[in-house]
mmCIF file of N, CA and C in Angstrom:
data_model
loop_
_atom_site.group_PDB
_atom_site.id
_atom_site.type_symbol
_atom_site.label_atom_id
_atom_site.label_comp_id
_atom_site.label_asym_id
_atom_site.label_seq_id
_atom_site.Cartn_x
_atom_site.Cartn_y
_atom_site.Cartn_z
ATOM 1 N N UNK A 1 103.332 106.444 96.123
ATOM 2 C CA UNK A 1 103.303 105.087 95.638
ATOM 3 C C UNK A 1 104.702 104.502 95.663
ATOM 4 N N UNK A 2 104.816 103.252 96.046
ATOM 5 C CA UNK A 2 106.095 102.571 96.098
ATOM 6 C C UNK A 2 106.437 102.078 94.700
ATOM 7 N N UNK A 3 107.628 102.360 94.256
ATOM 8 C CA UNK A 3 108.054 102.001 92.900
ATOM 9 C C UNK A 3 108.239 100.495 92.797
ATOM 10 N N UNK A 4 107.717 99.905 91.729
ATOM 11 C CA UNK A 4 107.921 98.491 91.459
ATOM 12 C C UNK A 4 106.944 97.562 92.145
ATOM 13 N N UNK A 5 105.993 98.074 92.919
ATOM 14 C CA UNK A 5 105.034 97.221 93.592
ATOM 15 C C UNK A 5 103.632 97.497 93.066
ATOM 16 N N UNK A 6 102.783 96.507 93.276
ATOM 17 C CA UNK A 6 101.381 96.645 92.889
ATOM 18 C C UNK A 6 100.698 97.637 93.821
ATOM 19 N N UNK A 7 99.827 98.452 93.264
ATOM 20 C CA UNK A 7 99.146 99.501 94.015
ATOM 21 C C UNK A 7 97.676 99.450 93.647
ATOM 22 N N UNK A 8 96.779 99.451 94.629
ATOM 23 C CA UNK A 8 95.349 99.387 94.323
ATOM 24 C C UNK A 8 94.583 100.397 95.161
ATOM 25 N N UNK A 9 93.420 100.769 94.635
ATOM 26 C CA UNK A 9 92.545 101.719 95.310
ATOM 27 C C UNK A 9 91.102 101.359 94.955
ATOM 28 N N UNK A 10 90.217 101.445 95.947
ATOM 29 C CA UNK A 10 88.789 101.215 95.727
ATOM 30 C C UNK A 10 88.054 102.529 95.940
ATOM 31 N N UNK A 11 87.181 102.873 95.009
ATOM 32 C CA UNK A 11 86.428 104.115 95.178
ATOM 33 C C UNK A 11 85.076 104.020 94.482
ATOM 34 N N UNK A 12 84.153 104.860 94.952
ATOM 35 C CA UNK A 12 82.831 104.955 94.341
ATOM 36 C C UNK A 12 82.906 105.899 93.150
ATOM 37 N N UNK A 13 82.154 105.562 92.125
ATOM 38 C CA UNK A 13 82.125 106.383 90.926
ATOM 39 C C UNK A 13 80.670 106.660 90.583
ATOM 40 N N UNK A 14 80.294 107.935 90.579
ATOM 41 C CA UNK A 14 78.936 108.337 90.252
ATOM 42 C C UNK A 14 78.843 108.526 88.742
ATOM 43 N N UNK A 15 78.227 107.564 88.061
ATOM 44 C CA UNK A 15 78.081 107.651 86.611
ATOM 45 C C UNK A 15 76.928 108.555 86.208
ATOM 46 N N UNK A 16 75.963 108.716 87.111
ATOM 47 C CA UNK A 16 74.766 109.494 86.781
ATOM 48 C C UNK A 16 75.105 110.941 86.444
ATOM 49 N N UNK A 17 75.989 111.547 87.213
ATOM 50 C CA UNK A 17 76.318 112.948 86.958
ATOM 51 C C UNK A 17 77.182 113.115 85.709
ATOM 52 N N UNK A 18 77.810 112.046 85.242
ATOM 53 C CA UNK A 18 78.630 112.115 84.027
ATOM 54 C C UNK A 18 77.820 111.820 82.760
ATOM 55 N N UNK A 19 76.553 111.429 82.913
ATOM 56 C CA UNK A 19 75.731 111.022 81.771
ATOM 57 C C UNK A 19 74.737 112.081 81.310
ATOM 58 N N UNK A 20 74.808 113.293 81.839
ATOM 59 C CA UNK A 20 73.862 114.327 81.420
ATOM 60 C C UNK A 20 74.070 114.666 79.950
ATOM 61 N N UNK A 21 72.971 114.809 79.236
ATOM 62 C CA UNK A 21 72.899 115.190 77.821
ATOM 63 C C UNK A 21 73.636 114.227 76.893
ATOM 64 N N UNK A 22 73.677 112.940 77.256
ATOM 65 C CA UNK A 22 74.255 111.917 76.392
ATOM 66 C C UNK A 22 73.101 111.136 75.768
ATOM 67 N N UNK A 23 73.181 110.892 74.468
ATOM 68 C CA UNK A 23 72.127 110.160 73.772
ATOM 69 C C UNK A 23 71.975 108.761 74.357
ATOM 70 N N UNK A 24 70.745 108.238 74.300
ATOM 71 C CA UNK A 24 70.454 106.965 74.947
ATOM 72 C C UNK A 24 71.309 105.820 74.414
ATOM 73 N N UNK A 25 71.514 105.739 73.143
ATOM 74 C CA UNK A 25 72.258 104.616 72.561
ATOM 75 C C UNK A 25 73.759 104.715 72.802
ATOM 76 N N UNK A 26 74.226 105.856 73.278
ATOM 77 C CA UNK A 26 75.660 106.060 73.498
ATOM 78 C C UNK A 26 76.038 106.060 74.973
ATOM 79 N N UNK A 27 75.086 105.780 75.865
ATOM 80 C CA UNK A 27 75.336 105.947 77.289
ATOM 81 C C UNK A 27 76.360 104.961 77.851
ATOM 82 N N UNK A 28 76.255 103.694 77.540
ATOM 83 C CA UNK A 28 77.207 102.721 78.078
ATOM 84 C C UNK A 28 78.602 102.909 77.477
ATOM 85 N N UNK A 29 78.745 103.101 76.164
ATOM 86 C CA UNK A 29 80.102 103.377 75.660
ATOM 87 C C UNK A 29 80.714 104.638 76.267
ATOM 88 N N UNK A 30 79.900 105.650 76.501
ATOM 89 C CA UNK A 30 80.397 106.870 77.126
ATOM 90 C C UNK A 30 80.761 106.613 78.590
ATOM 91 N N UNK A 31 80.000 105.756 79.272
ATOM 92 C CA UNK A 31 80.314 105.413 80.660
ATOM 93 C C UNK A 31 81.661 104.696 80.742
ATOM 94 N N UNK A 32 81.943 103.832 79.783
ATOM 95 C CA UNK A 32 83.234 103.141 79.748
ATOM 96 C C UNK A 32 84.357 104.147 79.531
ATOM 97 N N UNK A 33 84.150 105.111 78.650
ATOM 98 C CA UNK A 33 85.159 106.153 78.442
ATOM 99 C C UNK A 33 85.376 106.990 79.694
ATOM 100 N N UNK A 34 84.294 107.296 80.417
ATOM 101 C CA UNK A 34 84.404 108.085 81.635
ATOM 102 C C UNK A 34 85.140 107.316 82.742
ATOM 103 N N UNK A 35 84.899 106.013 82.826
ATOM 104 C CA UNK A 35 85.609 105.194 83.808
ATOM 105 C C UNK A 35 87.095 105.163 83.484
ATOM 106 N N UNK A 36 87.432 105.038 82.208
ATOM 107 C CA UNK A 36 88.836 105.044 81.804
ATOM 108 C C UNK A 36 89.478 106.407 82.075
ATOM 109 N N UNK A 37 88.735 107.485 81.834
ATOM 110 C CA UNK A 37 89.258 108.822 82.090
ATOM 111 C C UNK A 37 89.507 109.033 83.587
ATOM 112 N N UNK A 38 88.600 108.525 84.419
ATOM 113 C CA UNK A 38 88.764 108.605 85.859
ATOM 114 C C UNK A 38 89.997 107.820 86.315
ATOM 115 N N UNK A 39 90.180 106.625 85.767
ATOM 116 C CA UNK A 39 91.335 105.795 86.135
ATOM 117 C C UNK A 39 92.637 106.457 85.713
ATOM 118 N N UNK A 40 92.650 107.077 84.546
ATOM 119 C CA UNK A 40 93.852 107.764 84.078
ATOM 120 C C UNK A 40 94.178 108.951 84.985
ATOM 121 N N UNK A 41 93.150 109.660 85.434
ATOM 122 C CA UNK A 41 93.355 110.817 86.310
ATOM 123 C C UNK A 41 93.890 110.390 87.679
ATOM 124 N N UNK A 42 93.346 109.319 88.233
ATOM 125 C CA UNK A 42 93.732 108.873 89.568
ATOM 126 C C UNK A 42 95.092 108.169 89.552
ATOM 127 N N UNK A 43 95.302 107.268 88.599
ATOM 128 C CA UNK A 43 96.488 106.412 88.623
ATOM 129 C C UNK A 43 97.622 106.898 87.729
ATOM 130 N N UNK A 44 97.316 107.646 86.683
ATOM 131 C CA UNK A 44 98.369 108.234 85.867
ATOM 132 C C UNK A 44 99.037 107.307 84.886
ATOM 133 N N UNK A 45 98.280 106.501 84.153
ATOM 134 C CA UNK A 45 98.846 105.638 83.128
ATOM 135 C C UNK A 45 97.898 105.600 81.935
ATOM 136 N N UNK A 46 98.435 105.428 80.748
ATOM 137 C CA UNK A 46 97.604 105.437 79.544
ATOM 138 C C UNK A 46 97.049 104.061 79.194
ATOM 139 N N UNK A 47 97.723 103.002 79.627
ATOM 140 C CA UNK A 47 97.291 101.635 79.314
ATOM 141 C C UNK A 47 96.275 101.187 80.360
ATOM 142 N N UNK A 48 94.993 101.146 79.973
ATOM 143 C CA UNK A 48 93.901 100.851 80.902
ATOM 144 C C UNK A 48 93.090 99.691 80.344
ATOM 145 N N UNK A 49 92.806 98.700 81.206
ATOM 146 C CA UNK A 49 92.032 97.532 80.787
ATOM 147 C C UNK A 49 90.876 97.314 81.745
ATOM 148 N N UNK A 50 89.689 97.038 81.173
ATOM 149 C CA UNK A 50 88.475 96.837 81.965
ATOM 150 C C UNK A 50 88.169 95.347 82.019
ATOM 151 N N UNK A 51 87.806 94.883 83.201
ATOM 152 C CA UNK A 51 87.460 93.488 83.424
ATOM 153 C C UNK A 51 86.191 93.131 82.651
ATOM 154 N N UNK A 52 86.115 91.902 82.148
ATOM 155 C CA UNK A 52 84.944 91.485 81.369
ATOM 156 C C UNK A 52 83.688 91.427 82.232
ATOM 157 N N UNK A 53 83.835 91.079 83.503
ATOM 158 C CA UNK A 53 82.685 91.034 84.400
ATOM 159 C C UNK A 53 82.075 92.421 84.590
ATOM 160 N N UNK A 54 82.925 93.428 84.693
ATOM 161 C CA UNK A 54 82.444 94.796 84.832
ATOM 162 C C UNK A 54 81.773 95.267 83.539
ATOM 163 N N UNK A 55 82.339 94.890 82.411
ATOM 164 C CA UNK A 55 81.751 95.251 81.122
ATOM 165 C C UNK A 55 80.364 94.629 80.972
ATOM 166 N N UNK A 56 80.217 93.379 81.375
ATOM 167 C CA UNK A 56 78.911 92.717 81.314
ATOM 168 C C UNK A 56 77.912 93.390 82.252
ATOM 169 N N UNK A 57 78.392 93.839 83.424
ATOM 170 C CA UNK A 57 77.510 94.530 84.365
ATOM 171 C C UNK A 57 77.020 95.852 83.783
ATOM 172 N N UNK A 58 77.899 96.586 83.119
ATOM 173 C CA UNK A 58 77.493 97.866 82.532
ATOM 174 C C UNK A 58 76.471 97.664 81.409
ATOM 175 N N UNK A 59 76.614 96.595 80.645
ATOM 176 C CA UNK A 59 75.717 96.335 79.525
ATOM 177 C C UNK A 59 74.494 95.508 79.925
ATOM 178 N N UNK A 60 74.359 95.105 81.197
ATOM 179 C CA UNK A 60 73.310 94.174 81.610
ATOM 180 C C UNK A 60 71.896 94.710 81.422
ATOM 181 N N UNK A 61 71.698 96.007 81.561
ATOM 182 C CA UNK A 61 70.362 96.590 81.402
ATOM 183 C C UNK A 61 70.148 97.185 80.014
ATOM 184 N N UNK A 62 71.076 96.990 79.119
ATOM 185 C CA UNK A 62 70.972 97.554 77.780
ATOM 186 C C UNK A 62 71.783 98.832 77.671
ATOM 187 N N UNK A 63 71.748 99.413 76.484
ATOM 188 C CA UNK A 63 72.576 100.591 76.248
ATOM 189 C C UNK A 63 71.969 101.869 76.823
ATOM 190 N N UNK A 64 70.674 101.861 77.128
ATOM 191 C CA UNK A 64 70.033 103.073 77.615
ATOM 192 C C UNK A 64 70.200 103.296 79.109
ATOM 193 N N UNK A 65 70.202 102.213 79.872
ATOM 194 C CA UNK A 65 70.124 102.327 81.326
ATOM 195 C C UNK A 65 71.450 101.914 81.968
ATOM 196 N N UNK A 66 72.258 102.879 82.244
ATOM 197 C CA UNK A 66 73.521 102.607 82.925
ATOM 198 C C UNK A 66 73.289 102.610 84.435
ATOM 199 N N UNK A 67 74.134 101.930 85.202
ATOM 200 C CA UNK A 67 74.008 102.003 86.650
ATOM 201 C C UNK A 67 74.274 103.438 87.138
ATOM 202 N N UNK A 68 73.595 103.831 88.196
ATOM 203 C CA UNK A 68 73.758 105.188 88.718
ATOM 204 C C UNK A 68 75.121 105.338 89.381
ATOM 205 N N UNK A 69 75.482 104.377 90.224
ATOM 206 C CA UNK A 69 76.780 104.382 90.896
ATOM 207 C C UNK A 69 77.426 103.019 90.736
ATOM 208 N N UNK A 70 78.740 103.025 90.806
ATOM 209 C CA UNK A 70 79.484 101.775 90.720
ATOM 210 C C UNK A 70 80.721 101.913 91.599
ATOM 211 N N UNK A 71 81.075 100.845 92.276
ATOM 212 C CA UNK A 71 82.308 100.834 93.078
ATOM 213 C C UNK A 71 83.355 100.075 92.289
ATOM 214 N N UNK A 72 84.477 100.729 92.064
ATOM 215 C CA UNK A 72 85.520 100.143 91.224
ATOM 216 C C UNK A 72 86.797 99.943 92.031
ATOM 217 N N UNK A 73 87.552 98.924 91.628
ATOM 218 C CA UNK A 73 88.883 98.687 92.182
ATOM 219 C C UNK A 73 89.878 98.912 91.053
ATOM 220 N N UNK A 74 90.776 99.856 91.264
ATOM 221 C CA UNK A 74 91.818 100.174 90.297
ATOM 222 C C UNK A 74 93.120 99.561 90.791
ATOM 223 N N UNK A 75 93.722 98.702 89.974
ATOM 224 C CA UNK A 75 94.976 98.046 90.332
ATOM 225 C C UNK A 75 96.017 98.429 89.297
ATOM 226 N N UNK A 76 97.115 98.977 89.782
ATOM 227 C CA UNK A 76 98.199 99.389 88.898
ATOM 228 C C UNK A 76 99.331 98.374 89.022
ATOM 229 N N UNK A 77 99.632 97.699 87.895
ATOM 230 C CA UNK A 77 100.659 96.655 87.884
ATOM 231 C C UNK A 77 101.711 96.968 86.837
ATOM 232 N N UNK A 78 102.876 96.425 87.062
ATOM 233 C CA UNK A 78 103.965 96.555 86.094
ATOM 234 C C UNK A 78 103.750 95.486 85.028
ATOM 235 N N UNK A 79 103.705 95.896 83.777
ATOM 236 C CA UNK A 79 103.473 94.974 82.669
ATOM 237 C C UNK A 79 104.695 94.995 81.753
ATOM 238 N N UNK A 80 105.309 93.837 81.596
ATOM 239 C CA UNK A 80 106.475 93.717 80.730
ATOM 240 C C UNK A 80 106.156 92.698 79.646
ATOM 241 N N UNK A 81 106.196 93.136 78.405
ATOM 242 C CA UNK A 81 105.979 92.245 77.275
ATOM 243 C C UNK A 81 106.930 92.649 76.152
ATOM 244 N N UNK A 82 106.748 92.044 74.989
ATOM 245 C CA UNK A 82 107.630 92.350 73.860
ATOM 246 C C UNK A 82 107.459 93.784 73.369
ATOM 247 N N UNK A 83 106.212 94.243 73.312
ATOM 248 C CA UNK A 83 105.935 95.561 72.743
ATOM 249 C C UNK A 83 105.905 96.673 73.783
ATOM 250 N N UNK A 84 105.592 96.310 75.023
ATOM 251 C CA UNK A 84 105.269 97.335 76.020
ATOM 252 C C UNK A 84 106.006 97.048 77.318
ATOM 253 N N UNK A 85 106.584 98.077 77.895
ATOM 254 C CA UNK A 85 107.213 97.965 79.204
ATOM 255 C C UNK A 85 106.793 99.180 80.020
ATOM 256 N N UNK A 86 105.810 98.994 80.890
ATOM 257 C CA UNK A 86 105.315 100.114 81.676
ATOM 258 C C UNK A 86 104.215 99.678 82.611
ATOM 259 N N UNK A 87 103.470 100.650 83.104
ATOM 260 C CA UNK A 87 102.399 100.402 84.054
ATOM 261 C C UNK A 87 101.079 100.195 83.339
ATOM 262 N N UNK A 88 100.303 99.230 83.821
ATOM 263 C CA UNK A 88 98.981 98.933 83.292
ATOM 264 C C UNK A 88 97.974 99.044 84.429
ATOM 265 N N UNK A 89 96.825 99.629 84.147
ATOM 266 C CA UNK A 89 95.757 99.756 85.133
ATOM 267 C C UNK A 89 94.657 98.753 84.790
ATOM 268 N N UNK A 90 94.304 97.914 85.763
ATOM 269 C CA UNK A 90 93.214 96.965 85.607
ATOM 270 C C UNK A 90 92.040 97.463 86.434
ATOM 271 N N UNK A 91 90.871 97.556 85.800
ATOM 272 C CA UNK A 91 89.676 98.068 86.471
ATOM 273 C C UNK A 91 88.696 96.917 86.645
ATOM 274 N N UNK A 92 88.250 96.695 87.879
ATOM 275 C CA UNK A 92 87.255 95.666 88.147
ATOM 276 C C UNK A 92 86.177 96.235 89.060
ATOM 277 N N UNK A 93 85.056 95.554 89.092
ATOM 278 C CA UNK A 93 83.915 95.995 89.872
ATOM 279 C C UNK A 93 83.911 95.313 91.229
ATOM 280 N N UNK A 94 83.543 96.078 92.264
ATOM 281 C CA UNK A 94 83.357 95.532 93.600
ATOM 282 C C UNK A 94 81.856 95.449 93.824
ATOM 283 N N UNK A 95 81.346 94.248 94.112
ATOM 284 C CA UNK A 95 79.900 94.073 94.272
ATOM 285 C C UNK A 95 79.449 94.681 95.595
ATOM 286 N N UNK A 96 78.474 95.594 95.500
ATOM 287 C CA UNK A 96 77.926 96.266 96.674
ATOM 288 C C UNK A 96 76.439 96.487 96.477
ATOM 289 N N UNK A 97 75.701 96.432 97.567
ATOM 290 C CA UNK A 97 74.270 96.714 97.508
ATOM 291 C C UNK A 97 73.976 98.152 97.922
ATOM 292 N N UNK A 98 74.684 98.645 98.929
ATOM 293 C CA UNK A 98 74.454 99.986 99.470
ATOM 294 C C UNK A 98 75.763 100.767 99.406
ATOM 295 N N UNK A 99 75.690 102.014 98.984
ATOM 296 C CA UNK A 99 76.874 102.844 98.827
ATOM 297 C C UNK A 99 77.056 103.855 99.954
ATOM 298 N N UNK A 100 76.219 103.801 100.985
ATOM 299 C CA UNK A 100 76.317 104.764 102.073
ATOM 300 C C UNK A 100 77.576 104.532 102.910
ATOM 301 N N UNK A 101 78.257 105.618 103.262
ATOM 302 C CA UNK A 101 79.426 105.604 104.146
ATOM 303 C C UNK A 101 80.553 104.711 103.652
ATOM 304 N N UNK A 102 80.698 104.571 102.360
ATOM 305 C CA UNK A 102 81.806 103.815 101.795
ATOM 306 C C UNK A 102 82.873 104.800 101.329
ATOM 307 N N UNK A 103 84.023 104.758 101.952
ATOM 308 C CA UNK A 103 85.094 105.681 101.644
ATOM 309 C C UNK A 103 86.109 105.025 100.723
ATOM 310 N N UNK A 104 87.008 105.825 100.210
ATOM 311 C CA UNK A 104 88.066 105.323 99.353
ATOM 312 C C UNK A 104 89.057 104.535 100.185
ATOM 313 N N UNK A 105 89.436 103.358 99.687
ATOM 314 C CA UNK A 105 90.403 102.503 100.380
ATOM 315 C C UNK A 105 91.656 102.387 99.533
ATOM 316 N N UNK A 106 92.786 102.731 100.127
ATOM 317 C CA UNK A 106 94.068 102.576 99.448
ATOM 318 C C UNK A 106 94.801 101.398 100.040
ATOM 319 N N UNK A 107 95.429 100.598 99.178
ATOM 320 C CA UNK A 107 96.158 99.416 99.644
ATOM 321 C C UNK A 107 97.525 99.365 99.009
#
C-alpha cells in the first residue's frame, strides 16, 4: 500500500458460513460484527465505519434473514480530526445480482 493515499478493495463476503448457530434475533448485528472483523483483518485499522445504505440493506429483510452473500468495497482513508489522527476504513455495498466469477479488485 502506498503511504498517504487512498486505498480500496472490492471483495465478496459469504455471510452464510459465518452465521451458523447464531440465534435468529442476533443474526444481523452479528453479521455487522463479522463484516467489521473482516475489514479489520484485510485493511488493518481499528476505526471502521459502515455506510447507511449497506446497513439498510442488511436490515431490509428483518433481523432473521440476512443476505447469503454481499459484495463490499473497503476504502481506507486518512482521517485527521481533533481527537483522532489515523486511518479510517469505510465499508459500502456494491450492488450485484450474480456473484459468479467475481474476483477481488484492488485499486
